[in-house]
Coordinates of C-alpha atoms in Angstrom, one line a residue:
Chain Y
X1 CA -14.6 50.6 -41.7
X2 CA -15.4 49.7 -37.9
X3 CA -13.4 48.1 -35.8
X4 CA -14.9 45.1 -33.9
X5 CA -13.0 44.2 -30.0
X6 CA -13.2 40.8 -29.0
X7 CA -12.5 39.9 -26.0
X8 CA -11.8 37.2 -23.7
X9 CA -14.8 35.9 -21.6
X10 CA -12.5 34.4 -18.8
X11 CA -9.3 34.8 -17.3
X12 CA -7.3 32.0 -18.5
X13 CA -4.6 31.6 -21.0
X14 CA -4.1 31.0 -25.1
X15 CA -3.8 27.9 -25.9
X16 CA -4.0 28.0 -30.0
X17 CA -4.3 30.8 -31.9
X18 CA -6.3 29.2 -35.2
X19 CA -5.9 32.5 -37.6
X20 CA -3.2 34.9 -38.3
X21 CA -3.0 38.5 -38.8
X22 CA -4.6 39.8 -41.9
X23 CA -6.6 36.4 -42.3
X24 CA -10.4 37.1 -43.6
X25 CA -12.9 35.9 -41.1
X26 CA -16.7 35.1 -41.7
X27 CA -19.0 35.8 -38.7
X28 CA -18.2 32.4 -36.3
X29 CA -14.9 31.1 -37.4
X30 CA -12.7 29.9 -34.8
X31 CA -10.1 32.7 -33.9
X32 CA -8.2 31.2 -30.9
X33 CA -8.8 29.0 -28.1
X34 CA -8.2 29.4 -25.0
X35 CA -8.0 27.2 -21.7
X36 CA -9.5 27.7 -18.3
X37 CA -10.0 25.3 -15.4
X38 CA -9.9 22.4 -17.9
X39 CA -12.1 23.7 -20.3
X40 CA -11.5 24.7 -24.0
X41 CA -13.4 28.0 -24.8
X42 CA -13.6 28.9 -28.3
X43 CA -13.2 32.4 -29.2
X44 CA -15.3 33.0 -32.4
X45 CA -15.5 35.9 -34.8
X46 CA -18.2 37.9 -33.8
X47 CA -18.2 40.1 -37.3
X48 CA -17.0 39.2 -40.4
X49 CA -14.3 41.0 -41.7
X50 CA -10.5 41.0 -41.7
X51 CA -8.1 40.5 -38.7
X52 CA -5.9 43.4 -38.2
X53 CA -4.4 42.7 -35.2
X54 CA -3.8 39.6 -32.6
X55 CA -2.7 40.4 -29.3
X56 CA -2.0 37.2 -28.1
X57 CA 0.0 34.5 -28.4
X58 CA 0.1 30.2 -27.1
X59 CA -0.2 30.1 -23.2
X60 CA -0.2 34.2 -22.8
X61 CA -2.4 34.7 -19.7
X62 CA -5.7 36.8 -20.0
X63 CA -8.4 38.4 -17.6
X64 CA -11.8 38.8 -18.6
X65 CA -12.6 41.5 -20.8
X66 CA -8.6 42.1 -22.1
X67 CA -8.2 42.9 -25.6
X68 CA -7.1 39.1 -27.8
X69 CA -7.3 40.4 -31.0
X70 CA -9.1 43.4 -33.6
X71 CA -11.6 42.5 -36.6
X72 CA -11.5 45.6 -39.3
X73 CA -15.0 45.2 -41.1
Chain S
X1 CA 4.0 -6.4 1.7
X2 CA 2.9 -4.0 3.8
X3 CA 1.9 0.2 3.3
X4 CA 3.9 2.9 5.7
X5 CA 3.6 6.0 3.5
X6 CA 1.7 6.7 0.4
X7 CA 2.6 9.1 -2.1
X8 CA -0.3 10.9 -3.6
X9 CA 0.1 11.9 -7.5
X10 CA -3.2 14.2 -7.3
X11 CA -4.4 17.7 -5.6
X12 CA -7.4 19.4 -4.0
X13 CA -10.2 17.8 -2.6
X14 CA -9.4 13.7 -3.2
X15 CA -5.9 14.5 -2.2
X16 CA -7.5 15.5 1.3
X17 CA -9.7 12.6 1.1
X18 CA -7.0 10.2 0.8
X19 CA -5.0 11.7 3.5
X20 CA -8.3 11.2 5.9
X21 CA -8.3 7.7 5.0
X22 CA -4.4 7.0 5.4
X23 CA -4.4 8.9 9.1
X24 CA -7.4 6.3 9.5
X25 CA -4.9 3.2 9.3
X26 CA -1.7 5.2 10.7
X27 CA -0.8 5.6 7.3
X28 CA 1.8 8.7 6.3
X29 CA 1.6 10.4 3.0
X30 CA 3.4 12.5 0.8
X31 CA 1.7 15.4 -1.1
X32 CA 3.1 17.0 -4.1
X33 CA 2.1 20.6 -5.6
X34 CA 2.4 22.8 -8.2
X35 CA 4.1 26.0 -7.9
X36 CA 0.4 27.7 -7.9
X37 CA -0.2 24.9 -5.3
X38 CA 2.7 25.7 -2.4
X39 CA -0.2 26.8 0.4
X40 CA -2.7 24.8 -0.7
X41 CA -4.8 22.2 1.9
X42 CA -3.5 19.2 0.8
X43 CA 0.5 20.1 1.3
X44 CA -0.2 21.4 4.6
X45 CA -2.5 18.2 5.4
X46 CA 0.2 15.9 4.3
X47 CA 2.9 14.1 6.4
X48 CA 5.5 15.5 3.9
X49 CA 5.2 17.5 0.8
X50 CA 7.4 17.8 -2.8
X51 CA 7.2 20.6 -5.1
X52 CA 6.6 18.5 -8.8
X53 CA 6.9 22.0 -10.8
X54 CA 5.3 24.9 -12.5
X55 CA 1.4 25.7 -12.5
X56 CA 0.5 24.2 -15.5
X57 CA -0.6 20.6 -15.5
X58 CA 1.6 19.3 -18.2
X59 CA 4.4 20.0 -16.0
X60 CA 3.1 18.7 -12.5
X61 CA 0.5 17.1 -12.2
X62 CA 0.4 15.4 -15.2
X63 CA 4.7 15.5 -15.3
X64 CA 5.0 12.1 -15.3
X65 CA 9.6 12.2 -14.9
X66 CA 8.9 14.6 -11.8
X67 CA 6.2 12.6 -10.3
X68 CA 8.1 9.3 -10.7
X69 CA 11.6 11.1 -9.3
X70 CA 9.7 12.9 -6.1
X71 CA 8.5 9.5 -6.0
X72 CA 12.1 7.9 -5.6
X73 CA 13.3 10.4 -3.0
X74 CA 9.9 10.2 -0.9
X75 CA 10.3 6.9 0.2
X76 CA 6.9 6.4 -0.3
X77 CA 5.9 2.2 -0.9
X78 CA 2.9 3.2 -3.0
X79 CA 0.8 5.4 -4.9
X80 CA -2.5 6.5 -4.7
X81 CA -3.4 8.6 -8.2
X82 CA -7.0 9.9 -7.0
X83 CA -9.0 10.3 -9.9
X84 CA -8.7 12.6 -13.3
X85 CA -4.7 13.3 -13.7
X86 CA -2.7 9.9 -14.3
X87 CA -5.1 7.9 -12.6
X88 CA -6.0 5.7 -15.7
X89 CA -2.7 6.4 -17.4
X90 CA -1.4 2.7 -17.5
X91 CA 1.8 3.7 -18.6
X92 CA 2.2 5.5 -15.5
X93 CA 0.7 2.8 -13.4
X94 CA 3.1 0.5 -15.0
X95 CA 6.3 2.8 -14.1
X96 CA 5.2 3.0 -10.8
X97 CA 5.2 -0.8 -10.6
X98 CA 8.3 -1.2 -12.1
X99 CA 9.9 1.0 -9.6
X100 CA 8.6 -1.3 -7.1
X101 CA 6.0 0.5 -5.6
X102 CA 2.8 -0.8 -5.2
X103 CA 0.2 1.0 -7.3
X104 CA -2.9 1.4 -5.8
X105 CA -5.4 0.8 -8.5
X106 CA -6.1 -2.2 -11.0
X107 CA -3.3 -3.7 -13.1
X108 CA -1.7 -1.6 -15.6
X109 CA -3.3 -3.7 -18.6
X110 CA -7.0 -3.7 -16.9
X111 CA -6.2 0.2 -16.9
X112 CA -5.7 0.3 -20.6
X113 CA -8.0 -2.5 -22.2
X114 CA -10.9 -0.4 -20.5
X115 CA -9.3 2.7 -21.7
X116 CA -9.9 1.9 -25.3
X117 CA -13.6 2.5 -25.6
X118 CA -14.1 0.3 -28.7
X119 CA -12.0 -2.6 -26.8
X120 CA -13.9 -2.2 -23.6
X121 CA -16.9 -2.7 -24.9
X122 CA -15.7 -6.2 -27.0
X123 CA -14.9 -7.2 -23.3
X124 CA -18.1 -6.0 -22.2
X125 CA -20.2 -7.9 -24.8
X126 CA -17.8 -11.1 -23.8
X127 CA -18.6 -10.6 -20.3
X128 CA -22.0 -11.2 -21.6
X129 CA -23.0 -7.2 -21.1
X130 CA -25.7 -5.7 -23.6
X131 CA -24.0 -2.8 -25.0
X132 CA -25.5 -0.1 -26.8
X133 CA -26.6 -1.4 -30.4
X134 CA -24.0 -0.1 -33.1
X135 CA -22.6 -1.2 -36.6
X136 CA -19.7 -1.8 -38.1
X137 CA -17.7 1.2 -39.3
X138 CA -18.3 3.0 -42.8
X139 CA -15.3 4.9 -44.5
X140 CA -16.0 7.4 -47.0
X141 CA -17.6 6.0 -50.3
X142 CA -18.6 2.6 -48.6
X143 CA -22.3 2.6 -48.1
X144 CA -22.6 -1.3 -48.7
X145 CA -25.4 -2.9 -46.9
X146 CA -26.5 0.6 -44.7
X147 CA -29.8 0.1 -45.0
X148 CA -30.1 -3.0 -43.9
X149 CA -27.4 -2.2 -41.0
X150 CA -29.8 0.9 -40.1
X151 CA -32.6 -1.2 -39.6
X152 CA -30.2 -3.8 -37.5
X153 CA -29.1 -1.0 -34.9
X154 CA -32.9 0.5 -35.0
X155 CA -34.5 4.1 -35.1
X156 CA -34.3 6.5 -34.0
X157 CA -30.2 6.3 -34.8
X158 CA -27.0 8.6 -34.5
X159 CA -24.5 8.1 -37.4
X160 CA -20.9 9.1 -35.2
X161 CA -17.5 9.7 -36.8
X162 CA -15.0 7.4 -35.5
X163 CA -13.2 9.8 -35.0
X164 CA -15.1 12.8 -33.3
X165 CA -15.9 13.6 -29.9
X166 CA -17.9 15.7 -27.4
X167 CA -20.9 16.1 -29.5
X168 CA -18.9 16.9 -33.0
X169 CA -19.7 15.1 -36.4
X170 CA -23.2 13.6 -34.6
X171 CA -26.0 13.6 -36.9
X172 CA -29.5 12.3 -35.7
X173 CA -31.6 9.8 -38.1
X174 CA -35.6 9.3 -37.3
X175 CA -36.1 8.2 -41.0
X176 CA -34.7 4.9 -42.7
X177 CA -35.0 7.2 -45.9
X178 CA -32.7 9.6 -44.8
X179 CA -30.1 7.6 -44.0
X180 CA -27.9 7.2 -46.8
X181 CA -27.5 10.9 -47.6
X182 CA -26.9 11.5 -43.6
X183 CA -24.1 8.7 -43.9
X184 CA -22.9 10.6 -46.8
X185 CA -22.8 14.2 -45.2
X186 CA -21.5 12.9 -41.7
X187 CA -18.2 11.4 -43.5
X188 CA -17.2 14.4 -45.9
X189 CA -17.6 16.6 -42.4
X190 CA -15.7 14.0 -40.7
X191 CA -13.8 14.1 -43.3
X192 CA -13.2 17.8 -43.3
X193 CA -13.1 18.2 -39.7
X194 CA -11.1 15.3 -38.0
X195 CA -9.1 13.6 -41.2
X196 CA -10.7 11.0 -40.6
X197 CA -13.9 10.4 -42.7
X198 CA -15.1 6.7 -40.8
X199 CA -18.8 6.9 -39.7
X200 CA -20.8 4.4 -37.7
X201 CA -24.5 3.8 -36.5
X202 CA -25.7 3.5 -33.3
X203 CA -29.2 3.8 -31.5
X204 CA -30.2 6.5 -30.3
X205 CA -31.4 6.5 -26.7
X206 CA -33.7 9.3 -26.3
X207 CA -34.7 9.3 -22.5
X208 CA -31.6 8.2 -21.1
X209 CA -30.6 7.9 -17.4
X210 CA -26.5 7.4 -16.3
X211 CA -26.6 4.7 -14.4
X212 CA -23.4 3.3 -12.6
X213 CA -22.4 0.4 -10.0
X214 CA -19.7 0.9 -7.5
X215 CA -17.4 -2.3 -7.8
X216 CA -14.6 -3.4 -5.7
X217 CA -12.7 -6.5 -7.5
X218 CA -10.1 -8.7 -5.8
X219 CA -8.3 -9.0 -8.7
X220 CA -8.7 -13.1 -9.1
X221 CA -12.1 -12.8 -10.3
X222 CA -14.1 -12.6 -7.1
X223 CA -15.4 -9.3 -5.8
X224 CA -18.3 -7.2 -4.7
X225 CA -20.4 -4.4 -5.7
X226 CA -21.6 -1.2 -3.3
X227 CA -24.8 -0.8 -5.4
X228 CA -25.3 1.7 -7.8
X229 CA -25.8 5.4 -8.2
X230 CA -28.1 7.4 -10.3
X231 CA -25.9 10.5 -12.0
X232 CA -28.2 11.5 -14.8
X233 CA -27.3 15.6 -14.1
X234 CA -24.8 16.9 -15.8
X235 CA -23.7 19.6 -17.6
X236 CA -20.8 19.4 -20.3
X237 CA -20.5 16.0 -19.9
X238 CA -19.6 16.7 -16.4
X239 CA -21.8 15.2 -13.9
X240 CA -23.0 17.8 -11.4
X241 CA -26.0 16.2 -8.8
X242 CA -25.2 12.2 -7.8
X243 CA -27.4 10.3 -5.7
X244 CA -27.4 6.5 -4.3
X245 CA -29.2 4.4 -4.5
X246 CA -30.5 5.5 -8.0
X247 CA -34.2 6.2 -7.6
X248 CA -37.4 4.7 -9.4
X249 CA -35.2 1.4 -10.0
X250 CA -37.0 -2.3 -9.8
X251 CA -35.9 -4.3 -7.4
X252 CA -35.1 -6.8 -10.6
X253 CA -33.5 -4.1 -13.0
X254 CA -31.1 -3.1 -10.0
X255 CA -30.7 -7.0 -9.6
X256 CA -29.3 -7.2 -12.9
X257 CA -27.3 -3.9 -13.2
X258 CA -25.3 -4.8 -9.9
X259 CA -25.1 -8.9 -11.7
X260 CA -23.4 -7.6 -14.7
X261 CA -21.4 -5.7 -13.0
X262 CA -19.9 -8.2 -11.1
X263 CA -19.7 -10.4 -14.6
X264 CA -17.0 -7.9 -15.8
X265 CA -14.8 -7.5 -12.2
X266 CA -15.0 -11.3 -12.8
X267 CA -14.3 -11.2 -16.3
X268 CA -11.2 -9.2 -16.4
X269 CA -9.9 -10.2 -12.5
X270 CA -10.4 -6.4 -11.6
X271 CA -8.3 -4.8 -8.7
X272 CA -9.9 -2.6 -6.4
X273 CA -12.3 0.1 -6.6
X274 CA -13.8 0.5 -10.0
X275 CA -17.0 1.6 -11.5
X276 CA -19.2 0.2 -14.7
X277 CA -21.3 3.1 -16.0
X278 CA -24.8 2.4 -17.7
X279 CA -27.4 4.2 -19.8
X280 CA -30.3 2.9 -18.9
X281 CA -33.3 3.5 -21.0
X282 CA -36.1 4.6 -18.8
X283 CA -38.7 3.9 -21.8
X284 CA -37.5 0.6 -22.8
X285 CA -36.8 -0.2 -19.6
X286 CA -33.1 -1.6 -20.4
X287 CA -29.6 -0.8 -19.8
X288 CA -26.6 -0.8 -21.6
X289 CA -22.8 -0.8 -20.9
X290 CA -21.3 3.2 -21.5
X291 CA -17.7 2.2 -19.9
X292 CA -15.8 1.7 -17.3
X293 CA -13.4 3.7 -14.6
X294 CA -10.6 2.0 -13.3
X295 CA -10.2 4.1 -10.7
X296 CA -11.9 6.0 -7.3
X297 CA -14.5 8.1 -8.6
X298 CA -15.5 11.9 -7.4
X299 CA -18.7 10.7 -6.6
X300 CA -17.9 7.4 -4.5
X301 CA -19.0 9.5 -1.1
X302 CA -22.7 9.2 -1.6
X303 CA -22.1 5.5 -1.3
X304 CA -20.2 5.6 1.3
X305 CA -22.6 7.7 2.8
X306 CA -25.4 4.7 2.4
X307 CA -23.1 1.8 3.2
X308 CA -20.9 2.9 5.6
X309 CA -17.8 1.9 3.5
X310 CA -14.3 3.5 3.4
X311 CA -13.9 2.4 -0.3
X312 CA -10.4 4.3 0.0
X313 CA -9.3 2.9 2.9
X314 CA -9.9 -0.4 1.1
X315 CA -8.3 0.5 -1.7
X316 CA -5.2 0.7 0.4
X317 CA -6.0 -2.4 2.3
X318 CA -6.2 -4.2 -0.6
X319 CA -2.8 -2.8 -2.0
X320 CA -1.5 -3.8 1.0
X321 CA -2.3 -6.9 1.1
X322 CA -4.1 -6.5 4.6
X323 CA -7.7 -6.1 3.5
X324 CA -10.4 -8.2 4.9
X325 CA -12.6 -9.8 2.2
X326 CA -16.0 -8.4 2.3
X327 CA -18.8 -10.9 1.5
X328 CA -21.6 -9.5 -0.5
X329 CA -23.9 -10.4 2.4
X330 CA -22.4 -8.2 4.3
X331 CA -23.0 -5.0 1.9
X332 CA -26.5 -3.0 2.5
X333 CA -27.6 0.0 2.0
X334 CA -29.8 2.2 4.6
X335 CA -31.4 5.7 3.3
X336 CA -30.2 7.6 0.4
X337 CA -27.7 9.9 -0.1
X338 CA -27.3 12.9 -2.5
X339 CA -23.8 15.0 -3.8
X340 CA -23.7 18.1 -5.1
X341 CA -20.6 19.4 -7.1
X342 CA -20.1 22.8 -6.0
X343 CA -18.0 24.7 -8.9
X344 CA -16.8 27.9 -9.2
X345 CA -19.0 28.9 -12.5
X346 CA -21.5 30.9 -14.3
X347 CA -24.1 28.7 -14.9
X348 CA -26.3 31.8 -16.5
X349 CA -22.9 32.1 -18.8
X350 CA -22.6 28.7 -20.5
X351 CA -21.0 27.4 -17.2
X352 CA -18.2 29.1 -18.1
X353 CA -15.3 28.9 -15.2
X354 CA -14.8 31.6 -12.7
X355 CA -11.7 31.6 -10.8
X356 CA -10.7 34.0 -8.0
X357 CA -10.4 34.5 -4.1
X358 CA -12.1 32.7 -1.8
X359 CA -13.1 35.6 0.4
X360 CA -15.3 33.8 2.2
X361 CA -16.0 30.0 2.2
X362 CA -18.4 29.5 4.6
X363 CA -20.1 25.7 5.0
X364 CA -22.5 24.1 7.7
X365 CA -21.1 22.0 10.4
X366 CA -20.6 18.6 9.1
X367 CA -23.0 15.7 10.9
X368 CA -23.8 12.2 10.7
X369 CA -26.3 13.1 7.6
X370 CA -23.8 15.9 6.3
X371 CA -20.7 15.6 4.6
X372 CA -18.5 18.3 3.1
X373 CA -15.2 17.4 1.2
X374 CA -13.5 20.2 -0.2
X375 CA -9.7 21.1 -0.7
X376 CA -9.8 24.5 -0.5
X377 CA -10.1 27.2 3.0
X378 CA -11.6 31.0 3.1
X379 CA -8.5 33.1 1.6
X380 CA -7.6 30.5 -0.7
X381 CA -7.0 31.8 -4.6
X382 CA -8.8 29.6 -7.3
X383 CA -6.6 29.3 -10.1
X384 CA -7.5 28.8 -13.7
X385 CA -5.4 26.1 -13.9
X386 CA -7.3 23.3 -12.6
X387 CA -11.0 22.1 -12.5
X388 CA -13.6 24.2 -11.4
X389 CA -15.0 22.2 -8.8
X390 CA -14.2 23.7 -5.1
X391 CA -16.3 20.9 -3.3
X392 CA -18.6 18.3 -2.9
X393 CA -21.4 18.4 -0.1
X394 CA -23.2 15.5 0.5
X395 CA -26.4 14.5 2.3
X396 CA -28.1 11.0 4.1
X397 CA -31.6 11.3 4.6
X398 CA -33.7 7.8 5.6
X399 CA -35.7 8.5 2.5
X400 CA -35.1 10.4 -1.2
X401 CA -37.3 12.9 0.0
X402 CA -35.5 13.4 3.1
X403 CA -31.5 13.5 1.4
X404 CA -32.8 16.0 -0.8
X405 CA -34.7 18.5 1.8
X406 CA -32.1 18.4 3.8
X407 CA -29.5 19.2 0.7
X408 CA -31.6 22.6 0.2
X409 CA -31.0 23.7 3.8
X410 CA -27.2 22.8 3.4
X411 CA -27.0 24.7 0.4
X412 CA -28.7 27.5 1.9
X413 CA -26.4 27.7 4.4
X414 CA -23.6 27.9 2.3
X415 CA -21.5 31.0 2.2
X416 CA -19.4 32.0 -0.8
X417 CA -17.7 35.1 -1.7
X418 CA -15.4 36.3 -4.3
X419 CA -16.1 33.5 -7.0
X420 CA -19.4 32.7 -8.9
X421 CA -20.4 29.6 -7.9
X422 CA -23.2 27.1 -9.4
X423 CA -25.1 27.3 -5.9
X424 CA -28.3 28.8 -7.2
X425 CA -28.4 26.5 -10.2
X426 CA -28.1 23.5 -7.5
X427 CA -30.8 24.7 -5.6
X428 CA -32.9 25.4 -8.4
X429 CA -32.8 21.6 -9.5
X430 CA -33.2 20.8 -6.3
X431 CA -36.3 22.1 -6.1
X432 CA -37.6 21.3 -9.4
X433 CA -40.5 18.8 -9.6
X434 CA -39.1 17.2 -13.1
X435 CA -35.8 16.2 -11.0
X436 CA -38.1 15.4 -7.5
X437 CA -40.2 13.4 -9.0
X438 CA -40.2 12.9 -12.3
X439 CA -36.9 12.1 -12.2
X440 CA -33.8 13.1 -14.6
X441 CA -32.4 12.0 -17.8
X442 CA -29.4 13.1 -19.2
X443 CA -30.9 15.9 -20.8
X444 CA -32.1 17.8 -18.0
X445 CA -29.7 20.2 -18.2
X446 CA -30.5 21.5 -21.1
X447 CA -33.9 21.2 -20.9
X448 CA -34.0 23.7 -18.6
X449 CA -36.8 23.0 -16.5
X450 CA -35.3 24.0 -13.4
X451 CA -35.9 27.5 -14.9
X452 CA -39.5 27.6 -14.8
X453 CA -39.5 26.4 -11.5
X454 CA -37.4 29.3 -10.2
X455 CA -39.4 31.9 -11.5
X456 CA -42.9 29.8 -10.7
X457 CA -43.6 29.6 -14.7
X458 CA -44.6 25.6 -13.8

């Protein structure tokens, strides 16, 4: 088992979170998506595998790089 | 009627250009800001300033109860919305009307027939407006008649869910054969995706140029147009480089553009400054209607710079009720002007925003061929709460040639620290022969050429 980090690519904040803890994800599925100057960025499963954690939650901030949620795969 | 104080329901950069314009006519104005917003240009620029609420546009800028109360207690006799925001929001329009404010912008139900995409163009093709070919809508299971509707709206086609957007649920058709199983697979995705499983056809314009014409309507039918602009780069949707007048155009073509133009301000008795967008097919050698904004549009400066129009100082003249007619006569152009968007970016990453501190903001003195309009000073933070654009820089040359050269010594000049900026990607197209001479479509961007030029692979 490895555990995947994906991160956030901007600093913004959450606007939806699409999946729930313990949801299976196939390689590209829509996690979250989050909001920055006007723009929806999709946050997509890098790996696929299971999500054991999110660390986010609807209009949380976020910097670049922090931590939004853990794939187990 | 008459206009002592404007309240102005918008931020940054137009904010500030509005405020120019009002100080131009001994106007006063009233700012408003979001709690991210309390040190921002615009507030300190203003006559008088009202805090509409948190960061977050929902609850300011786009707040419409707070906007309408700060109104009330400003004093204010009308509104100017800028553009993006509530600036085509009839509903807000219409509340500000029925406060008795003047609202300075076209009627309320001008603002939300051309709102409706499918209902503006109906208007269009009443006005007498080609629009672009397109059938009538297919809901899942109903393929009656497709092929012969395929080979109304011509090839090479798109088949669009009704109910999609931004690219989503588009699938491209070069072959009448493959038609019905491309109907088929748009609607169960559309279906899937959106709820919504409605398709429809429409042809595909391949080498495309955005084409627009700056109109200013009277609102009983007359009006005038400030000739057109050419604003073919973008990126996202989102146009980046603007230029008037659009290059390469015949003298008969622009003719005709500015003509039907003026057949829709006459059409629906626009009010004020608007512009009707194109997509002119540089192949064919026709143009089509896209849509039209009911409002001041980020890009109005490079006409200005060419005409010598204050289009928002006539939008307030207008209001007012103090505005001397122009006659069409009366309306040339001399040289050409050229905008770039400057936004805080990574271009190499997808254009994906970067906000920050301005630690240094650094711009060339402004001259009779240079313009900067920016809302923003050196210290300022960049939030990620609003759009990414941090200013517009515009140039007049006598010639194309002349607007762009001296656009690449402006943006040379330009000195920004603390944000990524789209500045290299500006002067790489700047200096790209496709967009010097070969001039842009729509999918320039991602065509990339640009690229090669930078690293001399041309």
């Amino acid at each position: 088992m490895a555990t995947t980090n994906v991160t956030s690519e901007v600093i913004g904040t959450v606007w939806k979170v699409e999946k729930a803890k313990g949801d299976a994800v196939e390689e590209g599925d829509l996690i979250m998506i989050l909001e920055s100057m006007k723009m929806e960025i999709p946050v997509e499963a890098p790996v696929t595998g299971t999500l054991s954690e999110i660390k986010v939650a609807p209009d949380d901030s976020v910097e670049e790089d922090q931590i939004l949620c853990l794939i187990e795969s | 009627m008459s206009i002592a104080k404007v309240f102005i329901a918008n931020r940054g950069e137009i904010a500030c250009r509005i405020i120019r314009s009002c100080r131009a006519l001994d106007i006063k104005t009233v700012a408003v800001f979001s709690e991210a917003d309390a040190d921002a240009l615009h507030v300190s620029e203003a006559s008088h300033s009202l805090e509409i609420g948190p960061a977050p546009v929902a609850k300011s800028y786009l707040n419409q109860d707070a906007l309408l109360m700060a109104l009330r207690v400003s004093g204010a006799d009308a509104v100017h919305p800028g553009y993006g925001f509530l600036a085509e929001n009839a509903g807000f329009a219409a509340a500000v009307e029925n406060m008795g404010r003047i609202w300075i912008g076209p009627q309320p139900q001008t603002i939300e027939a051309m709102g409706d995409k499918e209902r503006a163009r109906e208007i269009a093709r009443a006005a007498g407006i080609p629009v672009v070919p397109g059938s009538r809508r297919f809901s899942p299971g109903d393929t009656a008649g497709l092929a012969a509707t395929g080979e109304e709206v011509g090839y090479p086609l798109l088949v669009k869910a009704a109910a999609g957007g931004g690219g989503i649920g588009m699938r491209l058709v070069d072959d009448p054969e493959n038609l019905q199983a491309q109907v088929e697979t748009t609607q169960s995705l559309a279906e899937r995706s959106f709820g919504d499983g409605t398709v429809y056809l429409e042809r595909f314009i391949a080498h495309a140029r955005h084409i627009e014409v700056q109109v200013f309507g009277f609102g009983d039918g007359r009006g005038v147009h400030y000739f057109d602009r050419d604003c073919s780069v973008q990126r996202r949707f989102q146009k980046v480089v603007e230029e008037a007048p659009a290059p390469g155009l015949a003298a008969e073509t622009r003719a005709s553009l500015c003509a039907a133009a003026l057949a829709l301000v006459a059409h629906v008795n626009y009010r004020g400054a608007g512009t009707v967008e194109f997509i002119y097919d540089r192949q064919a050698e026709v143009f089509y209607f896209l849509e039209m904004n009911t409002r001041i549009q980020v890009e109005h400066a490079v006409t200005e710079m060419i005409t010598g129009a204050d289009l928002v100082a006539a939008q307030i003249e207008l209001a007012a009720g103090n505005l001397v007619l122009p006659e069409q006569g009366d309306i040339s152009t001399d040289g050409h002007a050229i905008e770039c968007r400057i936004y805080a970016e990574r271009p190499e990453k997808k254009f994906l925003p970067s906000p920050g501190e301005l630690k240094r903001f650094d711009f060339p003195e402004e001259s009779a061929g240079l313009r900067i309009d920016t809302g923003l000073r050196q210290g300022d933070r960049i939030t990620p709460y609003y759009d990414p654009m941090i200013a517009k820089v515009i140039t007049r040359g006598q010639n194309r040639k002349d607007a762009i050269a001296h656009m690449v010594q402006a943006l040379d000049e330009i000195e920004i620290e603390g944000v990524s900026t789209n500045l290299e990607f500006l002067g790489q197209v700047l200096r790209d022969r496709v967009f010097c001479e070969d001039l842009a479509t729509t999918r320039y961007v991602d065509e990339g050429s640009y690229r090669l030029e930078a690293s001399g692979v041309s």
